[in-house]
Short mmCIF file of C-alpha atoms in Angstrom, two decimals:
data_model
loop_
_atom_site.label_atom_id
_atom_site.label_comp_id
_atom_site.label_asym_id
_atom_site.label_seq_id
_atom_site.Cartn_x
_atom_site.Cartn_y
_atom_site.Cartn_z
CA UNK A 2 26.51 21.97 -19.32
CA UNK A 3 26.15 18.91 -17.18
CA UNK A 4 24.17 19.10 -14.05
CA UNK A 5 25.78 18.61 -10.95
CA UNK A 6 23.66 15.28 -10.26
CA UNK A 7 24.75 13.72 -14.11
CA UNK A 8 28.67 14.87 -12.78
CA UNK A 9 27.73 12.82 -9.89
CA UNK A 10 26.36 9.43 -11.57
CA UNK A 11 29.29 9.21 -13.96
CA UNK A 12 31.27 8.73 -11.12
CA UNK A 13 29.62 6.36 -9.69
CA UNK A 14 28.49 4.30 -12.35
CA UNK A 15 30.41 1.59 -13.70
CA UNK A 16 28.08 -1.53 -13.21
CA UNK A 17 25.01 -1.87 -14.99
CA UNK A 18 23.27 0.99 -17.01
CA UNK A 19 21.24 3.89 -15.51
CA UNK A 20 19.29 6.31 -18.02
CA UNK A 21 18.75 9.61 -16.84
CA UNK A 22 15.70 11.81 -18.31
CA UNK A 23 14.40 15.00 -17.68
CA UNK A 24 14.34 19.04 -18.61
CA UNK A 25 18.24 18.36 -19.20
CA UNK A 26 17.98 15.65 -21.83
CA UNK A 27 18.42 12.01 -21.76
CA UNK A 28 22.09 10.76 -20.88
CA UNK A 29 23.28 7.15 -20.11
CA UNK A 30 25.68 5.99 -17.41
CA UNK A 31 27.50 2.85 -16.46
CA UNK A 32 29.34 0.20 -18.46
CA UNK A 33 26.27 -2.41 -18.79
CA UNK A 34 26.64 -5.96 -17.90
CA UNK A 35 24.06 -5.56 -14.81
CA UNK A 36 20.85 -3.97 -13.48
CA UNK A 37 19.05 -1.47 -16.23
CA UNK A 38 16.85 1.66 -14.38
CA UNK A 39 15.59 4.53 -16.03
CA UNK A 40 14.91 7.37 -13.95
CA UNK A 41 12.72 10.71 -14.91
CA UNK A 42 13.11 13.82 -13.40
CA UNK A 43 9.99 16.31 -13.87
CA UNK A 44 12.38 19.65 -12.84
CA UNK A 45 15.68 20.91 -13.26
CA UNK A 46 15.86 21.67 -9.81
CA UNK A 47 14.77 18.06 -8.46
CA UNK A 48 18.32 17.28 -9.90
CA UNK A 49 20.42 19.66 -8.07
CA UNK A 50 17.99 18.92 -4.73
CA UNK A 51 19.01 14.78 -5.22
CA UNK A 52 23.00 16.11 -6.00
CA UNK A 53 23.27 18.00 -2.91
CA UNK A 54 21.62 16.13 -0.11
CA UNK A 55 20.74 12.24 -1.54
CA UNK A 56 20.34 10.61 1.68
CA UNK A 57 17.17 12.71 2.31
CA UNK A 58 15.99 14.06 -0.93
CA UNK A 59 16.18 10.74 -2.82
CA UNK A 60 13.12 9.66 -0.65
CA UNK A 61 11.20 13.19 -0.75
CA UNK A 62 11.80 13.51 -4.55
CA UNK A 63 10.34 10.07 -4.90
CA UNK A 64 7.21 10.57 -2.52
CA UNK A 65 6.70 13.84 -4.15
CA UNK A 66 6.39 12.02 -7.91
CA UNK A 67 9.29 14.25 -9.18
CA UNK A 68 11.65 10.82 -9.52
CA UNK A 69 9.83 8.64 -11.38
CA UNK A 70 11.60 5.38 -11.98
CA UNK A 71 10.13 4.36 -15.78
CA UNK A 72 12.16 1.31 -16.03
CA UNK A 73 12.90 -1.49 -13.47
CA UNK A 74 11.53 0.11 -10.25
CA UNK A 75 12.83 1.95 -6.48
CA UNK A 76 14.51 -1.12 -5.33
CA UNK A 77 16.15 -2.20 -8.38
CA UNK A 78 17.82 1.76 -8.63
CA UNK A 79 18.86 1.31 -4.85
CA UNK A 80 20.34 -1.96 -5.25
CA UNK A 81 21.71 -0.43 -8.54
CA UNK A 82 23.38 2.40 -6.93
CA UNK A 83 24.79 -0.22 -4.10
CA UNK A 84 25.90 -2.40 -6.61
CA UNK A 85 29.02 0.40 -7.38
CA UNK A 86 31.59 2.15 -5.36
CA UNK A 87 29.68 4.94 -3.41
CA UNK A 88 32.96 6.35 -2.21
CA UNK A 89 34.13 8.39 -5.07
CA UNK A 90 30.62 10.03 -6.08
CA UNK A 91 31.31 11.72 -2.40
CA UNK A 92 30.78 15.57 -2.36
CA UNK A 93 31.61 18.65 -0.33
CA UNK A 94 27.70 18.99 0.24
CA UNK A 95 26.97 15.55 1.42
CA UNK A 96 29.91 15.40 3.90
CA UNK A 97 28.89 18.05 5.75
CA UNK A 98 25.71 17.72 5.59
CA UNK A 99 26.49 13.81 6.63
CA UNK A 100 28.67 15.42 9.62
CA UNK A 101 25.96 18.30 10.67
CA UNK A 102 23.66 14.58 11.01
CA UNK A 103 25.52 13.27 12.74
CA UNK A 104 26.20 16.20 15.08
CA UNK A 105 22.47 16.12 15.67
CA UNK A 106 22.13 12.86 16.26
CA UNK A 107 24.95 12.99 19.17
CA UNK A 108 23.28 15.84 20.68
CA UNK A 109 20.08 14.07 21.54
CA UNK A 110 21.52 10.72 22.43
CA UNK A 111 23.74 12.94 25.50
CA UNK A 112 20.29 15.12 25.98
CA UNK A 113 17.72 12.53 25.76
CA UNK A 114 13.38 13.64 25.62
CA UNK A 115 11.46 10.80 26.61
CA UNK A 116 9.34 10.87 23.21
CA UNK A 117 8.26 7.17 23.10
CA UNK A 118 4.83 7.18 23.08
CA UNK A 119 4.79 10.01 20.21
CA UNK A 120 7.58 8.19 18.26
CA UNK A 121 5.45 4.57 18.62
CA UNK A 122 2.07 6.97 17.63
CA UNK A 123 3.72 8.29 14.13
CA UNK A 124 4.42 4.79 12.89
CA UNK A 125 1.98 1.50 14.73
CA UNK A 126 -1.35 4.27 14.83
CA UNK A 127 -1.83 4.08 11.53
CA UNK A 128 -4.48 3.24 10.12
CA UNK A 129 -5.38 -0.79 10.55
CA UNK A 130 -6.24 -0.74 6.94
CA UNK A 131 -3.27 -0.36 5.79
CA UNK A 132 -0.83 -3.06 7.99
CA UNK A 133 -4.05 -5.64 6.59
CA UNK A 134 -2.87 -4.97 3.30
CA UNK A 135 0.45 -6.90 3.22
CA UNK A 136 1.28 -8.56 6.39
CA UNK A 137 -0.13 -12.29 7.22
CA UNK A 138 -3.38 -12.53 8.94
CA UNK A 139 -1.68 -12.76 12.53
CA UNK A 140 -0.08 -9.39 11.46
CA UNK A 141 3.35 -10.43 12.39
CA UNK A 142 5.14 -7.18 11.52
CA UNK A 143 8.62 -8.24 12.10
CA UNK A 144 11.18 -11.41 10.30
CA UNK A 145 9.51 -14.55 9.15
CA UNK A 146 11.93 -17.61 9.66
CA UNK A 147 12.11 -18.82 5.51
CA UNK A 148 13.37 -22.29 6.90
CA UNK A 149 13.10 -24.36 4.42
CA UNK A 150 13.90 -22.11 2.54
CA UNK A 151 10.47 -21.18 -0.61
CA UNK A 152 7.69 -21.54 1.96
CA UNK A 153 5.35 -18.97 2.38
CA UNK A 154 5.48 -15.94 3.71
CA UNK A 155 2.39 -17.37 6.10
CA UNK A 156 4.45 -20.15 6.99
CA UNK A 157 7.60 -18.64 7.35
CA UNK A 158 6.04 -15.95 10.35
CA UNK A 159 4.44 -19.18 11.94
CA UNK A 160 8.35 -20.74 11.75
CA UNK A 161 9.51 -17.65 12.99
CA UNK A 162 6.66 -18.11 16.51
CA UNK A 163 7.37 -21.85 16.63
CA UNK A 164 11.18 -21.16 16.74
CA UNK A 165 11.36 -17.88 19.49
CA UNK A 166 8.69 -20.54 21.62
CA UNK A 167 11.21 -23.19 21.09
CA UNK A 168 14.35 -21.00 22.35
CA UNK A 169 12.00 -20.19 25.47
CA UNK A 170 11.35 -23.54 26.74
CA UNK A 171 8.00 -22.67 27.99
CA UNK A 172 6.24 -24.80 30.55
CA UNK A 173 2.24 -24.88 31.57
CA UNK A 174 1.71 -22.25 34.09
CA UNK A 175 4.64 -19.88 33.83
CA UNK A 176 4.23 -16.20 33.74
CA UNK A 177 5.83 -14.69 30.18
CA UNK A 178 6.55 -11.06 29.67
CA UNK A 179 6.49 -9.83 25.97
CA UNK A 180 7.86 -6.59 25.89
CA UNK A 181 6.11 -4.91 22.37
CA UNK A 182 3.17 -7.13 22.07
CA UNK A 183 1.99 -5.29 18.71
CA UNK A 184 -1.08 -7.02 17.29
CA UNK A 185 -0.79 -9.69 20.15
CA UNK A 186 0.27 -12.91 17.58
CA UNK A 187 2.57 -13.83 19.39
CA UNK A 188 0.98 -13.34 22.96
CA UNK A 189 -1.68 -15.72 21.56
CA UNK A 190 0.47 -18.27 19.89
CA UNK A 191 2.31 -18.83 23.34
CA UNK A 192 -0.71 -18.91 25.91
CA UNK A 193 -2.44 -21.64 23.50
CA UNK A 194 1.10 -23.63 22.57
CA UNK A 195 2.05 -23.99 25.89
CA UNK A 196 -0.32 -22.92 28.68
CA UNK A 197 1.20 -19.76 29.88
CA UNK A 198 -0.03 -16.73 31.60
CA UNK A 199 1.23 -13.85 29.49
CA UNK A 200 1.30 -10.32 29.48
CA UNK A 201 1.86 -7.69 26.57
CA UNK A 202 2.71 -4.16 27.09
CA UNK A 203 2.88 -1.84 23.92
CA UNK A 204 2.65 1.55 23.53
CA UNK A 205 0.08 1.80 20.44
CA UNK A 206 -3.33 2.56 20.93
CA UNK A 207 -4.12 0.81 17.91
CA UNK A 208 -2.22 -2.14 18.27
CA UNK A 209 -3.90 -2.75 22.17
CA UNK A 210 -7.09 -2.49 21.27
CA UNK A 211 -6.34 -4.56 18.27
CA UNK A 212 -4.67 -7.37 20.24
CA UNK A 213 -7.76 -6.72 23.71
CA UNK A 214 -10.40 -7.95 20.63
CA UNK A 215 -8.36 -10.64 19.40
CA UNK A 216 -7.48 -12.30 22.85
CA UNK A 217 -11.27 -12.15 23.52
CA UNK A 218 -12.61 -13.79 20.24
CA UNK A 219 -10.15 -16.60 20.81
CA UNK A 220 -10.93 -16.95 24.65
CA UNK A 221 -7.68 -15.62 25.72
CA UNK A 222 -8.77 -13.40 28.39
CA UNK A 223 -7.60 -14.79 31.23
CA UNK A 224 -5.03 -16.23 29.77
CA UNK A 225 -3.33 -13.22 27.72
CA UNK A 226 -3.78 -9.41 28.75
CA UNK A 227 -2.48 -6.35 27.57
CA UNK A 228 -1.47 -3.38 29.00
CA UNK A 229 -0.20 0.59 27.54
CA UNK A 230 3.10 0.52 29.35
CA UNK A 231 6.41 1.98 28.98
CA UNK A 232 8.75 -0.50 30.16
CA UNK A 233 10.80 1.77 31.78
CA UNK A 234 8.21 2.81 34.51
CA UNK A 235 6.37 -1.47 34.58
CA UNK A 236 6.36 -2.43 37.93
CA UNK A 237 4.68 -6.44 38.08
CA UNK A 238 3.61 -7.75 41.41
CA UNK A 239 5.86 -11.10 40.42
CA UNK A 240 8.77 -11.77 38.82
CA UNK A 241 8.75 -13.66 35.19
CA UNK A 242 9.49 -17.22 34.43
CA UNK A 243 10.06 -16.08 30.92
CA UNK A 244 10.66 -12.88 28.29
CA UNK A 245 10.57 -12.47 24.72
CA UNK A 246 10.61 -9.40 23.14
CA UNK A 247 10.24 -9.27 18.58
CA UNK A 248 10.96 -6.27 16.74
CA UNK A 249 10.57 -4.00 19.86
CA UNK A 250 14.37 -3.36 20.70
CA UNK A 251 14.84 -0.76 17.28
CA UNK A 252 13.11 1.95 18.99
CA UNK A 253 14.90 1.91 22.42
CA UNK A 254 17.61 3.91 21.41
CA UNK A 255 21.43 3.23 21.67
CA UNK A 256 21.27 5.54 25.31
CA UNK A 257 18.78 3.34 26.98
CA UNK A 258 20.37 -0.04 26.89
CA UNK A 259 21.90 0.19 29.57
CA UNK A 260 18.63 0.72 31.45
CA UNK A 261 16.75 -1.67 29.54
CA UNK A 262 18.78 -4.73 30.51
CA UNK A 263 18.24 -3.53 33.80
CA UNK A 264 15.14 -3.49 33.69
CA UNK A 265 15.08 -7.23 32.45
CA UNK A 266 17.16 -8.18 34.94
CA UNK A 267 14.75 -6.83 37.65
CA UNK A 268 11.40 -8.51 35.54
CA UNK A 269 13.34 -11.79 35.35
CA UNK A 270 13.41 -14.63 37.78
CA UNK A 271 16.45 -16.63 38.75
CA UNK A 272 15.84 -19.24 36.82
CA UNK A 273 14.38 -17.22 34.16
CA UNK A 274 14.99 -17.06 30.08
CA UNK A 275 14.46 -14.20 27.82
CA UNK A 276 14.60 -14.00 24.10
CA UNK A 277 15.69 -11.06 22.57
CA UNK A 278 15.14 -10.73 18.40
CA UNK A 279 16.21 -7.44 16.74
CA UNK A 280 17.23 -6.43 13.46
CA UNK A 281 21.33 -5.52 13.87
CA UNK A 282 23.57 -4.08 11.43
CA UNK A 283 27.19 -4.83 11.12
CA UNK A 284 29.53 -2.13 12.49
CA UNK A 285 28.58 1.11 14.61
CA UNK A 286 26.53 3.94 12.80
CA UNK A 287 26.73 7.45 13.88
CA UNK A 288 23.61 8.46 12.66
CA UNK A 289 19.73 6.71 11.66
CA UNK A 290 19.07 7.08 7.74
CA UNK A 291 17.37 10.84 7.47
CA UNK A 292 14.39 9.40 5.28
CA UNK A 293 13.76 7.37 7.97
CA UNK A 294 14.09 9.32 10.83
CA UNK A 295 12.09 11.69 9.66
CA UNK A 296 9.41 10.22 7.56
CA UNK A 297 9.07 6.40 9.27
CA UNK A 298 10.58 5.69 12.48
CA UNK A 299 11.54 8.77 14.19
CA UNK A 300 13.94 8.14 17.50
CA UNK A 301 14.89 4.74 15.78
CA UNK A 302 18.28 3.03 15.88
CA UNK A 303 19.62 -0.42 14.56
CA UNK A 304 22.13 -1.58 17.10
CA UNK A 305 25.71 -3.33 16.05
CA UNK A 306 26.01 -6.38 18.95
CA UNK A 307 29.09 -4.76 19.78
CA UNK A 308 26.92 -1.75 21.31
CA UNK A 309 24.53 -4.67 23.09
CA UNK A 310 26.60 -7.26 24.40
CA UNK A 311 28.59 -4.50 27.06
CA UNK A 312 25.17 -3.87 27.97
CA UNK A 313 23.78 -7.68 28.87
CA UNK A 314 27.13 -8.67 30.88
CA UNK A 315 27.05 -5.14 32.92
CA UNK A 316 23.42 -5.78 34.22
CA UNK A 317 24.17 -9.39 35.40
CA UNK A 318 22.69 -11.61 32.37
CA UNK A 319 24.31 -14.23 30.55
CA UNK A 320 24.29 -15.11 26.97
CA UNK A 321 23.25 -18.51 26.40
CA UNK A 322 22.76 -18.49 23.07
CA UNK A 323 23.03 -16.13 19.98
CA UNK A 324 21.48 -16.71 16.25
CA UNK A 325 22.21 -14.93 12.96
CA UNK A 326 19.26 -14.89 10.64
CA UNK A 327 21.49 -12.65 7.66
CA UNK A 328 18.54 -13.04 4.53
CA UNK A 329 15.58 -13.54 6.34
CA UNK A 330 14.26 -9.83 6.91
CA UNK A 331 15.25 -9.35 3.50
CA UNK A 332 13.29 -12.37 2.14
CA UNK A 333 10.61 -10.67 4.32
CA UNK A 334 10.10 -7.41 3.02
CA UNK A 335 10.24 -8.75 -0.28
CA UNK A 336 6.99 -10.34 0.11
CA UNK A 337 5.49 -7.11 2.50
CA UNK A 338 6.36 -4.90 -0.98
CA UNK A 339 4.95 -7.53 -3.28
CA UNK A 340 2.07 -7.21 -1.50
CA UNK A 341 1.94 -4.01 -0.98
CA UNK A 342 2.40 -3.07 -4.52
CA UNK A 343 -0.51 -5.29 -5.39
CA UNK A 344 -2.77 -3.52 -3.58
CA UNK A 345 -1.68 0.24 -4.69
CA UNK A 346 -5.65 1.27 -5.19
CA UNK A 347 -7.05 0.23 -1.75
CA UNK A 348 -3.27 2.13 0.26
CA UNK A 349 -3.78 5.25 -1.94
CA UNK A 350 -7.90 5.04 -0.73
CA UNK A 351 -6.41 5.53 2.38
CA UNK A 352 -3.94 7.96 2.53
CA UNK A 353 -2.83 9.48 -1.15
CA UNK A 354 -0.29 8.63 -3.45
CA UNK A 355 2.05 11.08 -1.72
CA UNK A 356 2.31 8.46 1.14
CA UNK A 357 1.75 5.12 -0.99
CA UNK A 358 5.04 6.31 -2.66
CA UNK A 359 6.55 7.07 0.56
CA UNK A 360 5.93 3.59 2.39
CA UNK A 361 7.13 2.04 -1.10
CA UNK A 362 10.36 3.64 -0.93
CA UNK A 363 10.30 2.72 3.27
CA UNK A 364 10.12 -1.16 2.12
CA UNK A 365 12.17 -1.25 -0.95
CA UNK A 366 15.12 0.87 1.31
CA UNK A 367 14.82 -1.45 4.39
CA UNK A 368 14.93 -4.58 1.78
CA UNK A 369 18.16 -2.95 -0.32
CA UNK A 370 19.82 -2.64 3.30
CA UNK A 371 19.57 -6.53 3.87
CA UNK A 372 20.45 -7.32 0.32
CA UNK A 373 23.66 -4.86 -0.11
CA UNK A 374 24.57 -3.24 3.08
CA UNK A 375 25.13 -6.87 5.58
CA UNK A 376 22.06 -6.14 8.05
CA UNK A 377 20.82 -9.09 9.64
CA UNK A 378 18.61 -10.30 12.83
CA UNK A 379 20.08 -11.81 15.99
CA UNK A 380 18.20 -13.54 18.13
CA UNK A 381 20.07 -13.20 21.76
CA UNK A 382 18.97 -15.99 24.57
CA UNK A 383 19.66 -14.60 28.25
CA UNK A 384 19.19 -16.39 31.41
CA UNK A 385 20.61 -15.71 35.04
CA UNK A 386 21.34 -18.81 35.77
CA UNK A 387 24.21 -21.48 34.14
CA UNK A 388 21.73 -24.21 34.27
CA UNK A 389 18.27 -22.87 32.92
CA UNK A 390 18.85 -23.71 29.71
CA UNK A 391 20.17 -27.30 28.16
CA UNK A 392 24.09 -27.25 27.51
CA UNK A 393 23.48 -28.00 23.96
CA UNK A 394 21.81 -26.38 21.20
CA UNK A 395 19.41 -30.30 20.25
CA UNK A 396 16.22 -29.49 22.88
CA UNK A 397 15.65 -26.17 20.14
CA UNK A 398 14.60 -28.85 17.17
CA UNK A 399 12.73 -31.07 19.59
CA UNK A 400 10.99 -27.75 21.17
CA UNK A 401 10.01 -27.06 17.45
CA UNK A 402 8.61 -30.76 16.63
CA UNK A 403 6.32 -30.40 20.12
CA UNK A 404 4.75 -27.43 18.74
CA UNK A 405 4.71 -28.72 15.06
CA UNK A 406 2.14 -30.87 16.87
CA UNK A 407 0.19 -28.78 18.69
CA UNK A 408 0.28 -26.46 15.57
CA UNK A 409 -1.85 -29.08 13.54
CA UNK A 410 -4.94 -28.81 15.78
CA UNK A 411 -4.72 -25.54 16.55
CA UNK A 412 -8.02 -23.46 15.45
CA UNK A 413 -7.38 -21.41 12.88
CA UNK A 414 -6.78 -18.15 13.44
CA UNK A 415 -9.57 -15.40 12.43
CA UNK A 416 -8.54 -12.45 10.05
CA UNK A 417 -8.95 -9.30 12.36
CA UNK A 418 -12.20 -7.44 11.67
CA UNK A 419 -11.26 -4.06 10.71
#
């Protein structure tokens, strides 16, 4: 008798071929003419676990080595299983278990528990060790700008600086707020491209006193500081001439906008401009991925810009500009799993196989979503005033030339010293 999971793939595949293996037999599923994945299941019951609940249990059967993908590899059965009609594979089990998710997930956006810090902790406090084996040696762990398009994935996160300083119009002197400073890259790249005062506020241990040694080494300190702060209880002597905030804005939380454009409003001076770059998806979602929620990001949410716009107009900002970077992210991770996957030995050193599997499935999933389910990056430019910005989208390409410039005698940065 079939298994309930084998019912469930002959639904849903008609493109490309998936081989299934395991204490069941070996069957074969889909019409060809596309990917080919074989899959290996070490238990009977690791197929009735992935049948019943696959948002979750996909993941955790995969971390756990009891999926074990024999040909192709994770991503190529995710973007597999996106390449067909989800829709009709849809069971009693995973609707309900998809609306009890949901449930949850309504429930503590109305009864919110300030768990920042411990939700920043689980994810940026890893171990050093491990973000050293696949992002660039400024550890920018956000989108790289792949414009043009087959440089590098160094050059691309150094596009991806030059272009956010560009959209800031920074001049020598002003004060610059970066709300999720991280490893302090960016910080760095400002204060030296343009003569700015800035200040970082994170809330990772790790990543401040990461970024505190950096600044030093480079001569930063009284130039760049850093600070443990929620920005929901900063409270700077002065207003800001300028904001930027990268890859910060997925952990606020869908409840918090509100108060979080506030907030910039209030850290912003009149003639102030902030840039705000975030990794959106393309229509409302009810409820974060349960992999990771649980196992990656917990308290995370990608925003649609029809939940963030509202938001920016009620707390007195303007939108001067909005980008679309659709591939990018995706082009991105590509090159953080590469990486990643080259360096399997020295990650499992660190942690165990158990969570080597776990981040690969965490990077091949967040890749599949840009390549097959429309997610993209917006970068949002807000100002208070009509005038602080050019009335034409030109001074952004000149901006970038100027720092082209200053980028060719800039001293190289140092690899941080683990």
């Amino acid at each position: 008798m079939a298994s309930s999971l084998r019912l469930l793939v002959a639904k849903i595949i008609k493109i490309g071929t998936l081989t299934v293996r395991g204490p069941a037999g070996e069957e074969r599923f889909g019409g060809g003419g596309g990917r080919s994945v074989t899959l290996r299941f070490t238990d009977d019951a690791a197929e009735a676990e992935l049948a019943a609940d696959p948002a979750l249990k996909l993941g955790e059967l995969y971390m756990d080595g009891r999926l074990i993908v024999e040909e192709g590899d994770i991503y190529e059965f995710l973007a597999l299983v996106k390449d067909n009609t989800l829709s009709e594979g849809l069971t009693f089990g995973m609707l309900w278990r998809g609306l009890a998710r949901v449930a949850v997930s309504q429930f503590r956006n109305r009864v919110p528990v300030n768990h920042n810090r411990r939700n920043v902790a689980h994810h940026y406090d890893l171990d050093e060790h491990l973000f050293a084996l696949f992002l660039d040696p400024d550890w920018q762990y956000s989108c790289a700008y792949f414009h043009p398009p087959g440089i590098s994935l160094e050059e691309a996160q150094l596009a991806k600086k030059r272009r956010i300083a560009a959209k800031l119009l920074l001049q020598p002197g002003q004060r610059v707020l970066e709300i999720g400073s991280g490893w302090g890259g960016m910080a760095m790249y400002l204060a030296e491209a343009a003569g700015v005062d800035v200040t970082g506020i994170t809330l990772s241990q790790e990543q401040l006193k990461v970024s505190r040694e950096r600044a030093a080494r480079r001569d930063l300190a009284g130039k760049v500081r850093f600070q443990l702060q929620d920005y929901r209880t900063f409270e700077p002597a002065e207003r800001f001439d300028r904001i930027v905030s990268v890859g910060m804005f997925e952990h606020v939380g869908r409840t918090n906008y509100r108060n979080f454009f506030r907030k910039v409003n209030e850290f912003l001076s009149d003639d102030g401009v902030m840039v705000l770059h975030s990794i959106g998806q393309p229509s409302v979602s009810y409820v974060t991925n349960p992999f990771i929620e649980k196992y990656i990001f917990p308290g995370g949410y990608i925003p649609a810009l029809s939940e963030v716009l509202p938001h920016i107009e009620r707390a007195g900002l303007l939108v001067s500009d909005i980008e679309i970077l659709p591939m990018h992210y995706g082009h991105t991770l590509r090159h953080w799993r590469e990486r990643f996957l080259a360096r399997r030995a020295e990650a499992v050193a660190l942690y165990d196989e158990r969570f080597f599997r776990m981040w690969e499935f965490y990077l091949a999933g967040s890749e599949m979503a840009f390549t097959h389910e429309n997610f993209f990056i917006f970068q949002i430019q807000l100002k208070k005033s009509r005038d602080s910005v050019p009335h034409h989208r030109d001074y952004i390409a000149v901006q970038e030339e100027k720092l082209k410039t200053f980028e060719a005698t800039r001293k190289a940065l140092e690899l941080v010293t683990l």
